[in-house]
C-alpha atoms as one frame of an Amber mdcrd trajectory, in Angstrom:
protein
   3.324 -25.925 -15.491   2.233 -22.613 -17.572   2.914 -22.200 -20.759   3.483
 -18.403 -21.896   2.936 -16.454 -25.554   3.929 -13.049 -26.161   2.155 -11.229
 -28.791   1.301  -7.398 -29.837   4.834  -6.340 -30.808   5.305  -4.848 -33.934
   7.385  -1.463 -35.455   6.152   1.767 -33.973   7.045   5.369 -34.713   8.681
   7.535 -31.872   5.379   8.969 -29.510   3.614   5.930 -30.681   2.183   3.279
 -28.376   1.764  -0.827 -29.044   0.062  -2.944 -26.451   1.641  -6.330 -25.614
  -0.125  -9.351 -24.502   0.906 -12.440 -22.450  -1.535 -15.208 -22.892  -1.352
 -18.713 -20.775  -2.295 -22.068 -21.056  -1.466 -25.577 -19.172  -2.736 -24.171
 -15.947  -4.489 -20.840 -14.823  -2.395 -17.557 -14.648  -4.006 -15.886 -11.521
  -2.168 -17.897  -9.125   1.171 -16.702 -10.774   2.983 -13.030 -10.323   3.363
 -12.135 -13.864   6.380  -9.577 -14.914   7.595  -7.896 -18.012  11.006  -7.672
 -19.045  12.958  -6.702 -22.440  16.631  -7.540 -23.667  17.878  -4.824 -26.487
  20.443  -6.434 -28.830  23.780  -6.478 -27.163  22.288  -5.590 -23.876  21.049
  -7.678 -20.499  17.766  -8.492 -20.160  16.176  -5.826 -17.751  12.846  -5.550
 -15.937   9.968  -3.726 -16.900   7.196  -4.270 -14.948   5.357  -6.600 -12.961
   2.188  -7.402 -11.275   1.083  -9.403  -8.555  -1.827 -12.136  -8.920  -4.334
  -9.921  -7.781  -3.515  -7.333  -9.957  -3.664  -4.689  -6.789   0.356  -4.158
  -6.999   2.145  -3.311  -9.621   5.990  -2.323 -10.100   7.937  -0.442 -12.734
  11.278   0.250 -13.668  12.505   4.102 -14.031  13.099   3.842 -17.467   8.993
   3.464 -17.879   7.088   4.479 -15.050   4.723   6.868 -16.314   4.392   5.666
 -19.927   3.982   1.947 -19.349   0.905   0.312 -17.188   0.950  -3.793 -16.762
  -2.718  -5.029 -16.391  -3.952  -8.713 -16.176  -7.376 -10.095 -16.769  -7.732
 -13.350 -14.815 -11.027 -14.724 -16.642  -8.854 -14.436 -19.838  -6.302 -15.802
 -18.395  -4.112 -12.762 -19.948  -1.432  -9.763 -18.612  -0.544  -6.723 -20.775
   1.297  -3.937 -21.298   0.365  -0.938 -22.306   3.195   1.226 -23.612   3.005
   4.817 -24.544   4.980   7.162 -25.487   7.331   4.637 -27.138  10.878   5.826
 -28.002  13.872   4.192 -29.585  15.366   3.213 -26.785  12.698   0.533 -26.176
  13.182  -1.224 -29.100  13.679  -4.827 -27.588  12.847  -8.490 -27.791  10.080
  -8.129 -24.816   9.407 -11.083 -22.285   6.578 -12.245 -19.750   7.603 -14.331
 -16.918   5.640 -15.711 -14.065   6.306 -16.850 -11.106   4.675 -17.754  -7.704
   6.866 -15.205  -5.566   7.304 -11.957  -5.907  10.394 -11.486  -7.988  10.776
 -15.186  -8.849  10.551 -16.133 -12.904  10.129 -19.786 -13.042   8.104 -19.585
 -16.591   9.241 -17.815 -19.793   7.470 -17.120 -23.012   9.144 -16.715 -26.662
   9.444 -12.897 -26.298   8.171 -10.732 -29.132  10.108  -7.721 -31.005   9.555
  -4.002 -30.724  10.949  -1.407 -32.933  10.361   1.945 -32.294  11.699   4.007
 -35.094  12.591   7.914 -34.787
């Protein structure tokens, strides 16, 4: 089993950017597809991103593509996101899961808040 901590979320101003980390431990991440996900208060929780265990294919969701990038370092056992452009509309608890098939979620972290103000 993998154990999963968000961290890196925070209050940001509208154009601003935060970078969110996903850290493992229990066993090693690189055999896992990791992806990114975010539930606004009152809302579903909807996908973000993901990325496979490779790190060679990635996946976004409209609402981001182009101001969010999910990268993963293997050796630190780590995946992040890198969001840009932030705007209020992303304000969210945000979520890693991984799983061992693409689209599959079999481990969830805490999830960790972003504000973005206007």
């Amino acid at each position: 089993q993998v154990q999963l901590v968000e961290s890196g979320g925070g209050l940001a101003q509208a154009g601003g950017s935060l970078r969110l980390s996903c850290a493992a431990s229990g066993r090693t991440l690189s055999i896992y597809i990791v992806g990114w996900f975010r539930q606004a208060p009152g809302k579903e929780r909807e996908f973000v991103a993901r990325i496979s265990s490779s790190g060679v294919s990635t996946s976004y969701a409209d609402s981001v593509k182009g101001r969010f990038t999910i990268s993963r370092n293997n050796a630190r056992n780590a995946v992040y996101l890198q969001m840009n452009s932030l705007n209020p509309e992303d304000t969210a608890v945000y979520y890693c899961a991984a799983g061992q098939n693409w689209g599959s979620n079999d481990y969830w972290g805490q999830g960790t808040q972003v504000t973005v103000s206007s």
